[in-house]
C-alpha atoms as a printed R data frame, in Angstrom:
    type eleno elety resid chain resno       x       y       z
1   ATOM     1    CA   UNK     A     1 -31.255 -14.227  -9.688
2   ATOM     2    CA   UNK     A     2 -27.925 -15.925  -9.969
3   ATOM     3    CA   UNK     A     3 -27.632 -19.022  -7.716
4   ATOM     4    CA   UNK     A     4 -24.083 -19.228  -5.539
5   ATOM     5    CA   UNK     A     5 -22.496 -22.132  -5.147
6   ATOM     6    CA   UNK     A     6 -19.030 -21.714  -3.164
7   ATOM     7    CA   UNK     A     7 -16.089 -23.721  -4.841
8   ATOM     8    CA   UNK     A     8 -13.818 -25.715  -1.812
9   ATOM     9    CA   UNK     A     9 -10.799 -24.375  -0.882
10  ATOM    10    CA   UNK     A    10  -7.969 -25.461  -2.460
11  ATOM    11    CA   UNK     A    11  -4.594 -24.667  -3.385
12  ATOM    12    CA   UNK     A    12  -4.356 -24.728  -7.242
13  ATOM    13    CA   UNK     A    13  -7.446 -23.510  -9.427
14  ATOM    14    CA   UNK     A    14 -11.149 -25.053  -9.355
15  ATOM    15    CA   UNK     A    15 -12.358 -25.889 -12.906
16  ATOM    16    CA   UNK     A    16 -15.869 -24.769 -13.555
17  ATOM    17    CA   UNK     A    17 -18.520 -27.653 -13.673
18  ATOM    18    CA   UNK     A    18 -19.594 -28.816 -17.350
19  ATOM    19    CA   UNK     A    19 -22.710 -26.278 -18.063
20  ATOM    20    CA   UNK     A    20 -26.162 -28.139 -18.237
21  ATOM    21    CA   UNK     A    21 -28.595 -28.328 -20.339
22  ATOM    22    CA   UNK     A    22 -31.964 -27.481 -19.765
23  ATOM    23    CA   UNK     A    23 -34.607 -30.455 -20.816
24  ATOM    24    CA   UNK     A    24 -36.533 -29.707 -23.917
25  ATOM    25    CA   UNK     A    25 -40.107 -28.992 -24.350
26  ATOM    26    CA   UNK     A    26 -41.775 -32.036 -25.552
27  ATOM    27    CA   UNK     A    27 -45.290 -30.552 -26.565
28  ATOM    28    CA   UNK     A    28 -45.962 -27.730 -29.779
29  ATOM    29    CA   UNK     A    29 -46.898 -24.079 -27.530
30  ATOM    30    CA   UNK     A    30 -50.529 -23.506 -27.873
31  ATOM    31    CA   UNK     A    31 -52.107 -21.458 -30.325
32  ATOM    32    CA   UNK     A    32 -51.239 -17.721 -30.191
33  ATOM    33    CA   UNK     A    33 -48.595 -18.188 -27.809
34  ATOM    34    CA   UNK     A    34 -44.995 -17.432 -28.315
35  ATOM    35    CA   UNK     A    35 -42.797 -20.808 -27.558
36  ATOM    36    CA   UNK     A    36 -40.455 -20.221 -25.118
37  ATOM    37    CA   UNK     A    37 -36.656 -20.141 -26.001
38  ATOM    38    CA   UNK     A    38 -34.777 -23.454 -25.087
39  ATOM    39    CA   UNK     A    39 -32.211 -22.110 -22.382
40  ATOM    40    CA   UNK     A    40 -28.982 -23.189 -21.778
41  ATOM    41    CA   UNK     A    41 -27.856 -23.022 -18.524
42  ATOM    42    CA   UNK     A    42 -24.687 -21.085 -17.645
43  ATOM    43    CA   UNK     A    43 -21.594 -21.214 -14.783
44  ATOM    44    CA   UNK     A    44 -19.907 -18.120 -14.267
45  ATOM    45    CA   UNK     A    45 -16.621 -18.627 -12.024
46  ATOM    46    CA   UNK     A    46 -16.051 -15.593 -10.012
47  ATOM    47    CA   UNK     A    47 -13.880 -14.910  -6.785
48  ATOM    48    CA   UNK     A    48 -14.041 -12.132  -4.051
49  ATOM    49    CA   UNK     A    49 -16.648 -10.052  -4.327
50  ATOM    50    CA   UNK     A    50 -15.521  -7.748  -2.056
51  ATOM    51    CA   UNK     A    51 -11.960  -7.659  -3.604
52  ATOM    52    CA   UNK     A    52 -11.853  -8.773  -7.072
53  ATOM    53    CA   UNK     A    53 -13.260  -5.911  -9.753
54  ATOM    54    CA   UNK     A    54 -12.645  -8.146 -12.541
55  ATOM    55    CA   UNK     A    55 -15.384 -10.573 -10.584
56  ATOM    56    CA   UNK     A    56 -17.620  -7.605 -10.536
57  ATOM    57    CA   UNK     A    57 -17.651  -6.923 -14.396
58  ATOM    58    CA   UNK     A    58 -18.105 -10.221 -15.711
59  ATOM    59    CA   UNK     A    59 -20.952 -11.084 -13.144
60  ATOM    60    CA   UNK     A    60 -22.520  -7.390 -14.409
61  ATOM    61    CA   UNK     A    61 -22.353  -8.228 -17.738
62  ATOM    62    CA   UNK     A    62 -24.041 -11.341 -17.448
63  ATOM    63    CA   UNK     A    63 -27.002 -10.090 -15.471
64  ATOM    64    CA   UNK     A    64 -26.958  -7.056 -17.899
65  ATOM    65    CA   UNK     A    65 -27.646  -9.644 -20.387
66  ATOM    66    CA   UNK     A    66 -30.198 -11.596 -19.064
67  ATOM    67    CA   UNK     A    67 -28.739 -14.943 -19.874
68  ATOM    68    CA   UNK     A    68 -29.455 -16.918 -16.280
69  ATOM    69    CA   UNK     A    69 -26.266 -18.796 -14.880
70  ATOM    70    CA   UNK     A    70 -25.124 -19.901 -11.761
71  ATOM    71    CA   UNK     A    71 -21.910 -18.512  -9.778
72  ATOM    72    CA   UNK     A    72 -19.141 -21.122  -9.148
73  ATOM    73    CA   UNK     A    73 -16.763 -18.874  -6.412
74  ATOM    74    CA   UNK     A    74 -13.375 -19.497  -5.723
75  ATOM    75    CA   UNK     A    75 -12.092 -18.946  -2.356
76  ATOM    76    CA   UNK     A    76 -10.050 -15.837  -2.313
77  ATOM    77    CA   UNK     A    77  -7.358 -17.293  -0.156
78  ATOM    78    CA   UNK     A    78  -6.799 -19.432  -2.858
79  ATOM    79    CA   UNK     A    79  -3.267 -18.731  -4.231
80  ATOM    80    CA   UNK     A    80  -3.763 -18.318  -7.721
81  ATOM    81    CA   UNK     A    81  -7.135 -16.325  -7.067
82  ATOM    82    CA   UNK     A    82  -5.219 -14.441  -4.474
83  ATOM    83    CA   UNK     A    83  -2.642 -13.662  -7.068
84  ATOM    84    CA   UNK     A    84  -4.972 -12.160  -9.323
85  ATOM    85    CA   UNK     A    85  -6.277 -10.277  -6.990
86  ATOM    86    CA   UNK     A    86  -3.223  -8.313  -5.352
87  ATOM    87    CA   UNK     A    87  -2.394  -7.918  -9.427
88  ATOM    88    CA   UNK     A    88   0.630 -10.389  -8.844
89  ATOM    89    CA   UNK     A    89  -0.522 -12.798 -11.822
90  ATOM    90    CA   UNK     A    90   0.436 -12.565 -15.109
91  ATOM    91    CA   UNK     A    91  -3.091 -12.920 -16.665
92  ATOM    92    CA   UNK     A    92  -6.193 -12.990 -15.260
93  ATOM    93    CA   UNK     A    93  -8.334 -15.848 -15.658
94  ATOM    94    CA   UNK     A    94 -11.774 -15.291 -12.955
95  ATOM    95    CA   UNK     A    95 -13.902 -14.329 -14.173
96  ATOM    96    CA   UNK     A    96 -14.659 -17.122 -16.829
97  ATOM    97    CA   UNK     A    97 -18.303 -18.410 -18.425
98  ATOM    98    CA   UNK     A    98 -19.281 -21.879 -19.313
99  ATOM    99    CA   UNK     A    99 -22.418 -22.039 -21.640
100 ATOM   100    CA   UNK     A   100 -23.635 -24.558 -24.061
101 ATOM   101    CA   UNK     A   101 -19.983 -26.125 -24.296
102 ATOM   102    CA   UNK     A   102 -17.758 -22.890 -24.930
103 ATOM   103    CA   UNK     A   103 -15.485 -21.456 -21.943
104 ATOM   104    CA   UNK     A   104 -14.847 -17.876 -22.203
105 ATOM   105    CA   UNK     A   105 -12.525 -16.545 -19.127
106 ATOM   106    CA   UNK     A   106 -11.204 -12.807 -20.994
107 ATOM   107    CA   UNK     A   107 -13.669  -9.928 -19.570
108 ATOM   108    CA   UNK     A   108 -13.889  -8.452 -22.844
109 ATOM   109    CA   UNK     A   109 -14.528 -11.611 -24.326
110 ATOM   110    CA   UNK     A   110 -17.277 -12.881 -22.408
111 ATOM   111    CA   UNK     A   111 -18.827  -9.463 -23.065
112 ATOM   112    CA   UNK     A   112 -18.777 -10.066 -26.688
113 ATOM   113    CA   UNK     A   113 -20.205 -13.484 -26.631
114 ATOM   114    CA   UNK     A   114 -22.899 -12.154 -24.553
115 ATOM   115    CA   UNK     A   115 -23.788  -9.342 -26.968
116 ATOM   116    CA   UNK     A   116 -23.437 -12.546 -29.543
117 ATOM   117    CA   UNK     A   117 -26.039 -14.998 -27.429
118 ATOM   118    CA   UNK     A   118 -27.724 -12.393 -25.809
119 ATOM   119    CA   UNK     A   119 -28.287  -9.845 -28.951
120 ATOM   120    CA   UNK     A   120 -31.848  -8.135 -27.765
121 ATOM   121    CA   UNK     A   121 -29.852  -6.829 -23.949
122 ATOM   122    CA   UNK     A   122 -28.223  -3.888 -25.933
123 ATOM   123    CA   UNK     A   123 -25.002  -4.936 -24.420
124 ATOM   124    CA   UNK     A   124 -23.428  -2.902 -27.394
125 ATOM   125    CA   UNK     A   125 -25.315   0.603 -28.719
126 ATOM   126    CA   UNK     A   126 -26.758  -0.157 -32.622
127 ATOM   127    CA   UNK     A   127 -25.297   2.904 -34.132
128 ATOM   128    CA   UNK     A   128 -22.075   1.620 -35.531
129 ATOM   129    CA   UNK     A   129 -19.842   5.035 -34.390
130 ATOM   130    CA   UNK     A   130 -21.365   4.359 -31.038
131 ATOM   131    CA   UNK     A   131 -20.474   0.930 -30.798
132 ATOM   132    CA   UNK     A   132 -17.038   1.597 -32.298
133 ATOM   133    CA   UNK     A   133 -16.505   4.193 -29.099
134 ATOM   134    CA   UNK     A   134 -18.118   1.565 -26.335
135 ATOM   135    CA   UNK     A   135 -15.322  -0.739 -27.511
136 ATOM   136    CA   UNK     A   136 -12.537   1.661 -27.428
137 ATOM   137    CA   UNK     A   137 -13.498   3.206 -23.884
138 ATOM   138    CA   UNK     A   138 -14.115  -0.591 -22.684
139 ATOM   139    CA   UNK     A   139 -10.602  -1.528 -24.039
140 ATOM   140    CA   UNK     A   140  -9.270   1.026 -22.511
141 ATOM   141    CA   UNK     A   141 -10.282  -0.068 -19.247
142 ATOM   142    CA   UNK     A   142  -9.487  -3.520 -19.783
143 ATOM   143    CA   UNK     A   143  -5.842  -2.618 -20.424
144 ATOM   144    CA   UNK     A   144  -4.934   0.865 -18.605
145 ATOM   145    CA   UNK     A   145  -5.226   2.360 -15.555
146 ATOM   146    CA   UNK     A   146  -2.628   0.214 -13.772
147 ATOM   147    CA   UNK     A   147  -1.817   3.075 -11.529
148 ATOM   148    CA   UNK     A   148  -5.446   3.340 -10.221
149 ATOM   149    CA   UNK     A   149  -5.948   0.188  -9.572
150 ATOM   150    CA   UNK     A   150  -2.497  -0.553  -7.594
151 ATOM   151    CA   UNK     A   151  -3.587   3.109  -5.854
152 ATOM   152    CA   UNK     A   152  -6.919   2.444  -5.066
153 ATOM   153    CA   UNK     A   153  -7.881  -1.710  -5.009
154 ATOM   154    CA   UNK     A   154 -11.667  -2.312  -5.007
155 ATOM   155    CA   UNK     A   155 -12.846  -2.824  -0.868
156 ATOM   156    CA   UNK     A   156 -16.216  -2.653  -0.914
157 ATOM   157    CA   UNK     A   157 -16.106  -3.083   3.246
158 ATOM   158    CA   UNK     A   158 -13.251   0.103   3.200
159 ATOM   159    CA   UNK     A   159 -14.007   3.319   3.578
160 ATOM   160    CA   UNK     A   160 -11.001   6.199   3.593
161 ATOM   161    CA   UNK     A   161 -12.641   9.445   3.544
162 ATOM   162    CA   UNK     A   162  -9.710  12.758   2.403
163 ATOM   163    CA   UNK     A   163  -7.992   9.748   1.009
164 ATOM   164    CA   UNK     A   164  -4.475  10.969  -0.738
165 ATOM   165    CA   UNK     A   165  -4.267  10.014  -4.183
166 ATOM   166    CA   UNK     A   166  -0.873  10.568  -5.619
167 ATOM   167    CA   UNK     A   167  -0.237  12.297  -9.064
168 ATOM   168    CA   UNK     A   168   0.362   9.125 -11.746
169 ATOM   169    CA   UNK     A   169  -3.484   7.670 -10.191
170 ATOM   170    CA   UNK     A   170  -4.868  10.879 -10.513
171 ATOM   171    CA   UNK     A   171  -4.161  11.066 -14.286
172 ATOM   172    CA   UNK     A   172  -6.335   8.151 -14.184
173 ATOM   173    CA   UNK     A   173  -8.958   9.810 -12.355
174 ATOM   174    CA   UNK     A   174  -8.692  12.566 -14.890
175 ATOM   175    CA   UNK     A   175  -8.824  10.588 -17.982
176 ATOM   176    CA   UNK     A   176 -11.721   8.343 -16.569
177 ATOM   177    CA   UNK     A   177 -13.903  11.397 -15.776
178 ATOM   178    CA   UNK     A   178 -13.060  12.878 -19.398
179 ATOM   179    CA   UNK     A   179 -13.939  10.001 -20.875
180 ATOM   180    CA   UNK     A   180 -17.507   9.633 -18.638
181 ATOM   181    CA   UNK     A   181 -18.159  13.220 -19.760
182 ATOM   182    CA   UNK     A   182 -17.798  12.823 -23.456
183 ATOM   183    CA   UNK     A   183 -19.838   9.959 -23.108
184 ATOM   184    CA   UNK     A   184 -22.598  11.411 -20.956
185 ATOM   185    CA   UNK     A   185 -22.271  14.979 -23.077
186 ATOM   186    CA   UNK     A   186 -22.492  12.943 -26.571
187 ATOM   187    CA   UNK     A   187 -25.147  10.406 -25.854
188 ATOM   188    CA   UNK     A   188 -27.329  12.166 -23.199
189 ATOM   189    CA   UNK     A   189 -26.937   9.801 -20.226
190 ATOM   190    CA   UNK     A   190 -28.075   8.513 -17.958
191 ATOM   191    CA   UNK     A   191 -25.556   5.505 -18.749
192 ATOM   192    CA   UNK     A   192 -22.605   6.372 -20.740
193 ATOM   193    CA   UNK     A   193 -24.349   5.159 -24.416
194 ATOM   194    CA   UNK     A   194 -27.597   7.155 -23.516
195 ATOM   195    CA   UNK     A   195 -30.862   5.520 -21.866
196 ATOM   196    CA   UNK     A   196 -29.856   1.568 -21.822
197 ATOM   197    CA   UNK     A   197 -26.977   0.189 -19.822
198 ATOM   198    CA   UNK     A   198 -24.044  -1.440 -22.150
199 ATOM   199    CA   UNK     A   199 -20.390  -2.860 -21.789
200 ATOM   200    CA   UNK     A   200 -18.857   0.242 -20.749
201 ATOM   201    CA   UNK     A   201 -20.994   0.954 -18.000
202 ATOM   202    CA   UNK     A   202 -20.432  -3.010 -16.832
203 ATOM   203    CA   UNK     A   203 -16.754  -2.214 -17.550
204 ATOM   204    CA   UNK     A   204 -16.367   1.300 -15.356
205 ATOM   205    CA   UNK     A   205 -18.957   0.174 -12.468
206 ATOM   206    CA   UNK     A   206 -16.197  -0.925 -10.157
207 ATOM   207    CA   UNK     A   207 -14.277   2.802 -10.636
208 ATOM   208    CA   UNK     A   208 -17.135   3.809  -9.298
209 ATOM   209    CA   UNK     A   209 -16.881   1.657  -6.111
210 ATOM   210    CA   UNK     A   210 -13.354   2.945  -5.975
211 ATOM   211    CA   UNK     A   211 -14.473   6.768  -6.025
212 ATOM   212    CA   UNK     A   212 -16.331   5.889  -2.976
213 ATOM   213    CA   UNK     A   213 -14.233   3.979  -1.330
214 ATOM   214    CA   UNK     A   214 -11.059   6.050  -1.283
215 ATOM   215    CA   UNK     A   215 -13.493   9.666  -1.094
216 ATOM   216    CA   UNK     A   216 -12.178  10.666  -4.729
217 ATOM   217    CA   UNK     A   217 -13.647  13.899  -5.728
218 ATOM   218    CA   UNK     A   218 -15.183  14.330  -9.040
219 ATOM   219    CA   UNK     A   219 -17.391  16.736 -10.585
220 ATOM   220    CA   UNK     A   220 -21.409  16.566 -10.636
221 ATOM   221    CA   UNK     A   221 -22.200  15.144 -13.905
222 ATOM   222    CA   UNK     A   222 -19.271  12.638 -13.110
223 ATOM   223    CA   UNK     A   223 -20.688  12.225  -9.446
224 ATOM   224    CA   UNK     A   224 -24.428  11.527 -10.470
225 ATOM   225    CA   UNK     A   225 -23.093   8.856 -12.986
226 ATOM   226    CA   UNK     A   226 -21.453   7.646  -9.956
227 ATOM   227    CA   UNK     A   227 -24.363   7.612  -7.770
228 ATOM   228    CA   UNK     A   228 -27.043   6.226 -10.567
229 ATOM   229    CA   UNK     A   229 -24.284   3.011 -10.874
230 ATOM   230    CA   UNK     A   230 -23.472   2.277  -6.993
231 ATOM   231    CA   UNK     A   231 -27.718   2.468  -6.933
232 ATOM   232    CA   UNK     A   232 -28.025  -0.556  -9.632
233 ATOM   233    CA   UNK     A   233 -30.378  -3.010  -8.122
234 ATOM   234    CA   UNK     A   234 -27.595  -5.368  -9.285
235 ATOM   235    CA   UNK     A   235 -24.976  -3.460  -7.777
236 ATOM   236    CA   UNK     A   236 -26.570  -3.458  -4.670
237 ATOM   237    CA   UNK     A   237 -26.759  -7.139  -4.525
238 ATOM   238    CA   UNK     A   238 -23.229  -7.506  -5.142
239 ATOM   239    CA   UNK     A   239 -22.056  -4.904  -2.397
240 ATOM   240    CA   UNK     A   240 -24.298  -6.938   0.151
241 ATOM   241    CA   UNK     A   241 -22.735  -9.926  -0.331
242 ATOM   242    CA   UNK     A   242 -19.242  -8.433  -0.257
243 ATOM   243    CA   UNK     A   243 -19.287  -7.118   2.659
244 ATOM   244    CA   UNK     A   244 -20.711 -10.835   4.040
245 ATOM   245    CA   UNK     A   245 -17.968 -11.978   2.734
246 ATOM   246    CA   UNK     A   246 -15.662 -13.948   5.653
247 ATOM   247    CA   UNK     A   247 -11.903 -13.490   4.139
248 ATOM   248    CA   UNK     A   248 -10.469 -10.375   4.559
249 ATOM   249    CA   UNK     A   249  -6.696 -10.036   2.743
250 ATOM   250    CA   UNK     A   250  -4.405  -8.301   4.578
251 ATOM   251    CA   UNK     A   251  -2.846  -6.381   1.990
252 ATOM   252    CA   UNK     A   252  -5.948  -4.645   0.429
253 ATOM   253    CA   UNK     A   253  -7.504  -3.950   4.188
254 ATOM   254    CA   UNK     A   254  -4.944  -1.011   5.220
255 ATOM   255    CA   UNK     A   255  -4.699   2.769   3.979
256 ATOM   256    CA   UNK     A   256  -1.561   3.259   2.284
């Protein structure tokens, strides 16, 4: 379980606290028992759980990896984090992960770092071709689908039945569902690359919430995948916390 710490509201970005090392064992393990690996605590800086899809991606990656971490939450009404949520920032610096003296702030960089430090988590498929495919579709989500981001911003507290998706955003929806179908057919599901959750599932999970918020209709296979991802315990934990957030961003609380 992640521990949450709320950052004070400020008018400028807040730096994360330095990562702390857990004390090392001073005695040798008992005979016949494996020694516990020394665990270094990590700090994951995020912002609004209701509005920030990038925070959700980073948080899911950390949870899927199994790395223990503490949440450091920047208030969404902080000017810099608000600009990122509203897609007005020139760069996305949240989430960021600080671990063992290393600071990583790009979501894909966080994913690759977690894959290195937690290699048994299976964040990338074992097969080389599947790994390449996983990286490709994760990168496509990381850098693309701007029309969908603008027209269907993440808002877990809202629901807009029969929402009219404009044509450019609909093209993004069609591309995403094509990616999902190809992965599910190729690797057999239930996740995008088979039986285990990978970087790709974390990258596309916020899209599942967008489809639910804006009542986007998709084919049965894609809907089953959305239901599966939204039903994940980690997703339910995040959604529950999002609905308890006290702060609203007016620009994202209206249907447009």
